[in-house]
């Protein structure tokens, strides 16, 4: 029976919940706003299916990608609406145009993030763009299994741990399933997001949210809220929610500080990412509107890449260690993490960011660190 003794040993994928034959596991929010499984002991038959499907209790071998490409979507509108070079939409289109199904993360009407299933290109915009909050998987692993058993072609996208969770849940390989993940910094707390929205904006007035708005360019991206009567846009490094996530690493899930799925261990077919140092590597791809890194991890991933139409060039795999540390390294847990959460209990997100993120000294040190990481120096 699944029992979470240490929070670092649960990534929140929910494979256990969906695999339980008695439906006696449910996910509940902890104090930080992350979901963890709880077992109804009275109903549990101790079959251990939950532990068998837990990706954190299995060992995963690293896989070296077959090829790495820089790629950009030639449709400028789609690229601008995407976080990086807009390649996710190209892969999704392949499936949707051939009667396939695509799974990915979307906002609901309350601005919470969930995994959903789509069958038509008309709904692809819902999945487009990064939502920097842990997405709730809900019953989508079961739905994928159902689609696969009916012979449908499925593309499932998500964080590396969500992909590993799906593969553990299915417990067998399907030719008709393709998986796509991204290089992941870590997933921020849905609870902090909820609190941030409540404290800063009237939810019912929000029309759209972009975490990767390119108004000031792809590199200096902003978070943008389109409201009923105005646009609220703030550079990512000036926004409290974003800063606590990307600069301070304070709001990410405990398991992300020691991620088990780095270095291709999720076994996804394709991994996508921001190609941050593109200016140095292939300057002809750098127009500050977004460039994607595409890692084809398997021959299935390679075949899919051959089918999409985009501007691309092959790049030496070793460049990945230079341009994107998160491929192989988890971020370090900050020493003040506990103090931060304690403070956040009685204070607003903005106030907590001012106290824990915005000191001049800390800001200077962090700016140097981010700058060094940005130009490819391994710290
Ligand atoms: C939490 C998080 C952390 C990330 N960290 C990094 C990083 O450190 N380095 C890096 O290079 N790239 C990172 N990315 C990926 C990057 O932001 C882009 O999403 C990626 O490069 C794809 O961009 P795109 O332009 O091809 O497509 P887009 O249209 O921007 O990609 C959308 C895809 O992301 C998925 N997605 C969006 N939000 C979530 C979510 N909350 N949970 C699961 N899946 C989601 C959608 O299902 C879809 O598959 C991260 C993304 C997320 C969501």
Coordinates of C-alpha atoms and ligand atoms in Angstrom, one line a residue:
X1 CA 0.0 0.0 0.0
X2 CA 1.3 3.4 -0.9
X3 CA 2.4 5.5 2.0
X4 CA 4.2 8.7 1.6
X5 CA 6.8 8.9 4.4
X6 CA 8.9 11.6 2.7
X7 CA 7.4 14.2 0.5
X8 CA 10.5 14.0 -1.8
X9 CA 9.4 10.5 -2.7
X10 CA 6.1 11.5 -4.4
X11 CA 5.9 13.4 -7.7
X12 CA 2.1 13.6 -7.5
X13 CA 1.4 11.9 -10.9
X14 CA -1.6 10.0 -9.5
X15 CA -0.7 6.7 -11.2
X16 CA -1.5 4.9 -7.8
X17 CA -5.0 6.5 -7.6
X18 CA -5.9 5.5 -11.1
X19 CA -4.5 1.9 -10.8
X20 CA -6.2 1.1 -7.5
X21 CA -8.8 -1.7 -8.2
X22 CA -10.8 -0.7 -5.1
X23 CA -10.8 3.1 -5.9
X24 CA -9.7 3.6 -2.4
X25 CA -6.9 6.1 -3.0
X26 CA -7.6 9.8 -3.2
X27 CA -5.3 12.9 -3.7
X28 CA -5.4 15.6 -1.1
X29 CA -3.7 19.0 -0.9
X30 CA -1.0 19.4 1.7
X31 CA -0.2 22.7 3.4
X32 CA 2.0 23.8 0.4
X33 CA -0.9 23.1 -2.0
X34 CA 0.6 20.0 -3.7
X35 CA -1.4 16.8 -4.1
X36 CA -0.5 13.6 -2.2
X37 CA -2.2 10.2 -2.1
X38 CA -4.2 9.0 0.9
X39 CA -5.4 5.4 1.2
X40 CA -8.7 4.5 2.8
X41 CA -7.4 1.6 5.0
X42 CA -10.9 0.1 5.4
X43 CA -11.2 -0.5 1.7
X44 CA -7.6 -1.4 0.9
X45 CA -7.0 -5.1 0.0
X46 CA -3.2 -4.8 0.1
X47 CA -2.8 -5.9 -3.5
X48 CA 0.2 -3.6 -3.8
X49 CA -0.8 -2.4 -7.4
X50 CA -0.3 1.1 -6.2
X51 CA 3.3 0.6 -5.3
X52 CA 4.0 -1.4 -8.5
X53 CA 2.8 1.5 -10.7
X54 CA 4.5 4.3 -8.7
X55 CA 7.3 5.7 -11.0
X56 CA 9.2 6.9 -7.9
X57 CA 9.5 3.3 -6.7
X58 CA 10.9 2.0 -10.0
X59 CA 14.4 2.6 -11.4
X60 CA 14.7 4.3 -14.7
X61 CA 17.7 4.1 -17.0
X62 CA 19.1 7.2 -18.7
X63 CA 18.7 7.3 -22.5
X64 CA 20.9 9.4 -24.8
X65 CA 18.9 11.1 -27.5
X66 CA 19.4 9.8 -31.0
X67 CA 19.4 13.3 -32.4
X68 CA 19.1 16.9 -31.2
X69 CA 17.6 19.7 -33.4
X70 CA 16.9 23.3 -33.2
X71 CA 13.5 23.9 -34.7
X72 CA 10.9 26.7 -35.2
X73 CA 7.3 26.6 -36.3
X74 CA 7.1 28.6 -39.5
X75 CA 3.6 29.9 -38.6
X76 CA 4.5 33.1 -36.7
X77 CA 1.2 33.4 -34.9
X78 CA 1.5 29.9 -33.5
X79 CA 5.1 30.5 -32.5
X80 CA 4.3 33.7 -30.7
X81 CA 1.5 32.0 -28.8
X82 CA 3.8 29.2 -27.8
X83 CA 6.5 29.2 -25.1
X84 CA 9.5 28.4 -27.2
X85 CA 9.6 27.7 -31.0
X86 CA 6.1 26.3 -31.2
X87 CA 7.1 22.7 -32.1
X88 CA 4.6 21.1 -29.7
X89 CA 1.7 22.3 -31.9
X90 CA 3.3 20.7 -34.9
X91 CA 3.5 17.3 -33.2
X92 CA 0.0 17.6 -31.9
X93 CA -1.3 18.5 -35.4
X94 CA 0.1 15.3 -36.8
X95 CA -2.1 13.3 -34.5
X96 CA -5.2 15.5 -34.7
X97 CA -5.2 15.5 -38.5
X98 CA -5.2 11.7 -38.6
X99 CA -8.0 11.0 -36.2
X100 CA -5.6 10.7 -33.3
X101 CA -6.0 12.0 -29.7
X102 CA -3.7 14.5 -27.8
X103 CA -3.4 14.9 -24.1
X104 CA -1.9 17.9 -22.4
X105 CA -2.2 20.7 -19.8
X106 CA -5.0 23.3 -20.0
X107 CA -6.6 26.0 -17.8
X108 CA -10.1 25.4 -16.5
X109 CA -12.6 28.2 -16.0
X110 CA -11.2 28.8 -12.5
X111 CA -7.6 29.2 -13.9
X112 CA -6.5 25.9 -12.4
X113 CA -4.4 23.6 -14.5
X114 CA -5.6 20.0 -15.5
X115 CA -4.6 17.5 -18.1
X116 CA -7.3 17.2 -20.8
X117 CA -7.9 15.1 -23.9
X118 CA -8.6 16.7 -27.3
X119 CA -9.5 15.2 -30.6
X120 CA -9.8 18.2 -32.8
X121 CA -7.3 21.0 -33.9
X122 CA -10.0 23.4 -32.9
X123 CA -9.0 22.8 -29.2
X124 CA -5.3 22.8 -29.6
X125 CA -4.9 26.4 -28.4
X126 CA -6.0 25.2 -25.0
X127 CA -2.8 23.0 -24.6
X128 CA -0.5 25.6 -26.2
X129 CA 1.9 27.5 -24.0
X130 CA 3.5 26.6 -20.6
X131 CA 1.4 26.9 -17.5
X132 CA 3.9 27.1 -14.6
X133 CA 1.8 25.2 -12.1
X134 CA 1.6 21.5 -11.5
X135 CA -1.1 20.1 -13.7
X136 CA -3.7 17.7 -12.2
X137 CA -3.6 14.4 -14.2
X138 CA -7.0 13.2 -12.9
X139 CA -8.2 10.2 -14.9
X140 CA -6.2 10.8 -18.1
X141 CA -4.0 7.7 -17.7
X142 CA -7.1 5.5 -17.7
X143 CA -8.5 7.5 -20.7
X144 CA -5.2 6.9 -22.6
X145 CA -5.4 3.2 -21.9
X146 CA -9.0 3.2 -23.1
X147 CA -8.0 5.1 -26.3
X148 CA -5.1 2.7 -27.0
X149 CA -7.2 -0.4 -26.5
X150 CA -9.6 1.0 -29.1
X151 CA -6.7 1.4 -31.5
X152 CA -6.5 5.2 -31.5
X153 CA -3.1 6.9 -32.1
X154 CA -2.3 8.9 -28.9
X155 CA 0.2 11.7 -28.2
X156 CA 0.5 12.3 -24.4
X157 CA 2.5 15.4 -23.3
X158 CA 3.5 16.4 -19.8
X159 CA 6.3 16.8 -17.4
X160 CA 9.0 14.0 -17.3
X161 CA 7.4 12.6 -14.1
X162 CA 3.9 12.6 -15.6
X163 CA 5.3 10.6 -18.6
X164 CA 7.0 8.1 -16.3
X165 CA 3.8 7.9 -14.3
X166 CA 1.8 7.0 -17.5
X167 CA 4.4 4.4 -18.6
X168 CA 4.3 2.8 -15.1
X169 CA 0.5 2.8 -15.1
X170 CA 0.2 1.2 -18.5
X171 CA 2.8 -1.5 -17.7
X172 CA 3.2 -2.3 -21.4
X173 CA 4.4 -0.7 -24.6
X174 CA 2.0 0.4 -27.2
X175 CA 3.1 1.2 -30.8
X176 CA 0.2 3.6 -31.1
X177 CA 1.4 5.8 -28.1
X178 CA 3.9 8.6 -28.4
X179 CA 5.1 10.5 -25.4
X180 CA 6.4 14.1 -25.4
X181 CA 7.9 15.8 -22.3
X182 CA 10.0 18.9 -21.8
X183 CA 13.2 19.8 -19.9
X184 CA 11.7 20.7 -16.6
X185 CA 12.9 23.2 -14.0
X186 CA 10.3 21.9 -11.5
X187 CA 6.6 22.4 -11.0
X188 CA 5.3 25.3 -8.9
X189 CA 2.5 24.8 -6.3
X190 CA -1.1 25.1 -7.4
X191 CA -1.8 26.4 -3.9
X192 CA 0.6 29.4 -4.3
X193 CA -0.9 30.1 -7.7
X194 CA -4.5 30.1 -6.2
X195 CA -3.3 32.5 -3.4
X196 CA -1.5 34.8 -5.9
X197 CA -4.6 35.1 -8.1
X198 CA -6.9 35.7 -5.1
X199 CA -4.6 38.4 -3.7
X200 CA -4.0 40.2 -7.0
X201 CA -6.7 39.8 -9.6
X202 CA -10.4 39.4 -10.0
X203 CA -10.6 35.9 -11.4
X204 CA -13.9 36.5 -13.2
X205 CA -12.4 39.4 -15.1
X206 CA -9.5 37.3 -16.5
X207 CA -9.9 36.5 -20.2
X208 CA -6.6 34.8 -20.8
X209 CA -3.2 34.2 -19.1
X210 CA 0.2 33.7 -20.7
X211 CA 3.2 32.8 -18.7
X212 CA 5.5 33.3 -21.7
X213 CA 4.2 36.5 -23.3
X214 CA 6.7 37.6 -25.9
X215 CA 5.8 41.3 -26.0
X216 CA 9.3 42.2 -24.8
X217 CA 10.8 39.2 -26.7
X218 CA 11.2 35.5 -26.0
X219 CA 14.3 36.0 -23.9
X220 CA 12.9 38.7 -21.6
X221 CA 9.5 37.1 -21.4
X222 CA 6.7 38.4 -19.3
X223 CA 3.6 37.0 -17.5
X224 CA 0.5 38.6 -19.1
X225 CA -3.1 38.7 -17.9
X226 CA -5.7 39.8 -20.4
X227 CA -8.4 41.3 -18.3
X228 CA -11.9 42.5 -19.4
X229 CA -10.8 46.1 -19.5
X230 CA -7.0 46.1 -19.5
X231 CA -3.9 44.1 -20.0
X232 CA -1.7 43.5 -17.0
X233 CA 1.8 42.5 -18.1
X234 CA 4.9 42.2 -15.9
X235 CA 8.4 41.0 -16.8
X236 CA 8.9 37.5 -15.4
X237 CA 11.8 38.5 -13.1
X238 CA 9.7 41.4 -11.6
X239 CA 6.6 39.3 -11.0
X240 CA 6.3 37.8 -7.5
X241 CA 4.9 34.4 -8.6
X242 CA 7.4 33.9 -11.4
X243 CA 10.4 35.1 -9.4
X244 CA 9.7 32.7 -6.5
X245 CA 9.5 29.9 -9.1
X246 CA 12.3 30.5 -11.6
X247 CA 14.9 32.6 -9.6
X248 CA 14.4 31.4 -6.0
X249 CA 13.1 27.8 -6.5
X250 CA 11.0 28.3 -3.4
X251 CA 7.6 27.2 -4.7
X252 CA 8.4 24.0 -6.5
X253 CA 7.4 20.5 -5.3
X254 CA 9.8 18.8 -2.9
X255 CA 10.4 15.9 -5.3
X256 CA 11.7 18.3 -7.9
X257 CA 14.9 19.0 -5.9
X258 CA 16.0 15.5 -6.6
X259 CA 14.1 14.7 -9.8
X260 CA 14.3 11.0 -10.7
X261 CA 13.6 11.6 -14.4
X262 CA 16.4 13.8 -15.6
X263 CA 18.8 12.7 -18.5
X264 CA 16.0 11.1 -20.5
X265 CA 15.0 8.8 -17.7
X266 CA 11.3 9.4 -18.4
X267 CA 11.7 7.3 -21.6
X268 CA 9.7 9.8 -23.6
X269 CA 9.9 9.6 -27.4
X270 CA 10.5 13.3 -27.7
X271 CA 11.8 16.0 -25.3
X272 CA 11.3 19.7 -26.1
X273 CA 12.8 22.8 -24.5
X274 CA 13.8 26.4 -24.9
X275 CA 17.0 26.6 -27.0
X276 CA 18.4 29.3 -24.8
X277 CA 21.9 29.7 -26.2
X278 CA 20.8 29.6 -29.8
X279 CA 22.5 32.9 -30.5
X280 CA 25.9 31.3 -29.9
X281 CA 25.2 28.0 -31.5
X282 CA 23.0 28.8 -34.6
X283 CA 22.6 32.6 -34.7
X284 CA 20.5 32.4 -37.9
X285 CA 17.7 30.9 -35.7
X286 CA 17.8 33.7 -33.2
X287 CA 15.1 36.3 -33.9
X288 CA 14.0 36.5 -30.2
X289 CA 10.6 35.1 -31.1
X290 CA 11.4 31.6 -29.7
X291 CA 13.5 28.6 -30.7
X292 CA 12.8 25.0 -29.6
X293 CA 15.3 22.3 -28.8
X294 CA 13.9 18.9 -30.0
X295 CA 15.5 15.8 -28.6
X296 CA 14.4 12.7 -30.5
X297 CA 15.0 10.0 -27.8
X298 CA 13.6 7.0 -29.7
X299 CA 13.2 5.9 -33.3
X300 CA 9.4 6.6 -32.9
X301 CA 10.4 10.2 -31.9
X302 CA 12.7 10.4 -34.9
X303 CA 9.9 9.2 -37.3
X304 CA 7.5 11.8 -35.9
X305 CA 10.1 14.6 -36.3
X306 CA 10.6 13.6 -39.9
X307 CA 6.9 14.1 -40.5
X308 CA 6.5 17.6 -39.2
X309 CA 7.3 20.6 -41.4
X310 CA 9.4 23.3 -39.8
X311 CA 12.6 25.2 -40.1
X312 CA 15.3 23.1 -38.4
X313 CA 18.9 22.1 -38.2
X314 CA 20.7 19.3 -36.4
X315 CA 22.9 20.3 -33.4
X316 CA 25.6 18.4 -31.5
X317 CA 24.0 16.7 -28.5
X318 CA 26.7 17.9 -26.1
X319 CA 25.4 21.4 -26.6
X320 CA 22.4 20.5 -24.4
X321 CA 24.6 20.6 -21.3
X322 CA 25.7 24.0 -22.2
X323 CA 22.4 25.6 -23.0
X324 CA 20.0 24.0 -20.5
X325 CA 21.3 22.7 -17.2
X326 CA 17.9 21.4 -16.2
X327 CA 18.3 18.6 -18.7
X328 CA 20.6 16.8 -16.3
X329 CA 20.5 18.7 -13.0
X330 CA 17.7 19.3 -10.5
X331 CA 17.7 22.8 -8.9
X332 CA 19.1 23.0 -5.4
X333 CA 16.6 23.2 -2.5
X334 CA 17.1 26.7 -1.0
X335 CA 18.2 26.8 2.7
X336 CA 15.4 29.2 3.5
X337 CA 12.6 27.1 2.0
X338 CA 11.0 26.1 5.3
X339 CA 11.1 29.7 6.6
X340 CA 9.5 30.9 3.3
X341 CA 6.5 28.5 3.7
X342 CA 6.1 29.4 7.3
X343 CA 6.0 33.1 6.4
X344 CA 3.7 32.6 3.5
X345 CA 1.1 31.1 5.8
X346 CA 0.3 34.5 7.2
X347 CA 1.5 36.8 4.5
X348 CA 0.7 37.5 0.8
X349 CA 2.7 36.1 -2.1
X350 CA 3.9 39.6 -3.0
X351 CA 5.1 40.2 0.6
X352 CA 6.8 36.9 0.8
X353 CA 8.6 37.6 -2.5
X354 CA 9.7 41.0 -1.2
X355 CA 11.1 39.3 1.9
X356 CA 12.6 36.2 0.4
X357 CA 13.4 37.2 -3.1
X358 CA 13.8 41.0 -3.4
X359 CA 16.7 42.0 -1.2
X360 CA 19.2 44.1 -3.1
X361 CA 22.1 41.7 -2.2
X362 CA 20.1 38.6 -3.0
X363 CA 18.9 40.2 -6.1
X364 CA 22.4 41.1 -7.3
X365 CA 23.7 37.6 -6.5
X366 CA 20.8 36.0 -8.2
X367 CA 21.0 38.2 -11.3
X368 CA 24.6 37.2 -11.7
X369 CA 23.7 33.5 -11.3
X370 CA 20.8 33.7 -13.8
X371 CA 23.0 35.6 -16.2
X372 CA 25.8 33.1 -15.9
X373 CA 23.3 30.2 -16.4
X374 CA 21.8 32.1 -19.3
X375 CA 25.1 32.4 -21.1
X376 CA 25.8 28.7 -20.5
X377 CA 28.2 28.7 -17.5
X378 CA 27.6 25.5 -15.5
X379 CA 27.4 26.4 -11.8
Ligands
LIG1 C1 6.5 23.6 -15.2 C2 7.4 23.7 -16.4 C3 8.8 23.9 -16.3 C4 9.6 24.0 -17.4 N1 10.9 24.1 -17.3 C5 11.7 24.3 -18.4 C6 13.1 24.4 -18.3 O1 13.7 24.5 -17.2 N2 13.9 24.6 -19.4 C7 13.3 24.5 -20.6 O2 14.0 24.7 -21.7 N3 11.9 24.4 -20.8 C8 11.1 24.3 -19.7 N4 9.8 24.1 -19.8 C9 9.2 23.9 -21.2 C10 9.0 25.2 -22.0 O3 8.4 26.1 -21.1 C11 8.1 24.9 -23.2 O4 6.9 24.4 -22.8 C12 8.6 23.9 -24.2 O5 9.9 24.4 -24.6 C13 7.6 23.7 -25.3 O6 7.4 24.9 -26.0 P1 6.7 24.9 -27.4 O7 6.9 26.3 -27.9 O8 7.2 23.8 -28.3 O9 5.2 24.6 -27.1 P2 4.1 25.1 -26.1 O10 2.9 25.2 -26.9 O11 4.6 26.2 -25.4 O12 4.1 23.8 -25.2 C14 2.9 23.4 -24.5 C15 3.2 22.0 -24.0 O13 3.5 22.1 -22.7 C16 2.6 21.3 -21.9 N5 2.4 21.9 -20.6 C17 2.1 23.2 -20.4 N6 2.0 23.4 -19.1 C18 2.1 22.2 -18.5 C19 2.1 21.8 -17.1 N7 1.8 22.7 -16.1 N8 2.3 20.5 -16.9 C20 2.5 19.6 -17.9 N9 2.6 20.0 -19.2 C21 2.4 21.3 -19.5 C22 1.3 21.2 -22.8 O14 0.6 20.1 -22.5 C23 2.0 21.2 -24.2 O15 2.4 19.9 -24.4 C24 9.0 24.0 -18.7 C25 7.6 23.9 -18.8 C26 6.8 23.7 -17.7 C27 5.3 23.6 -17.9

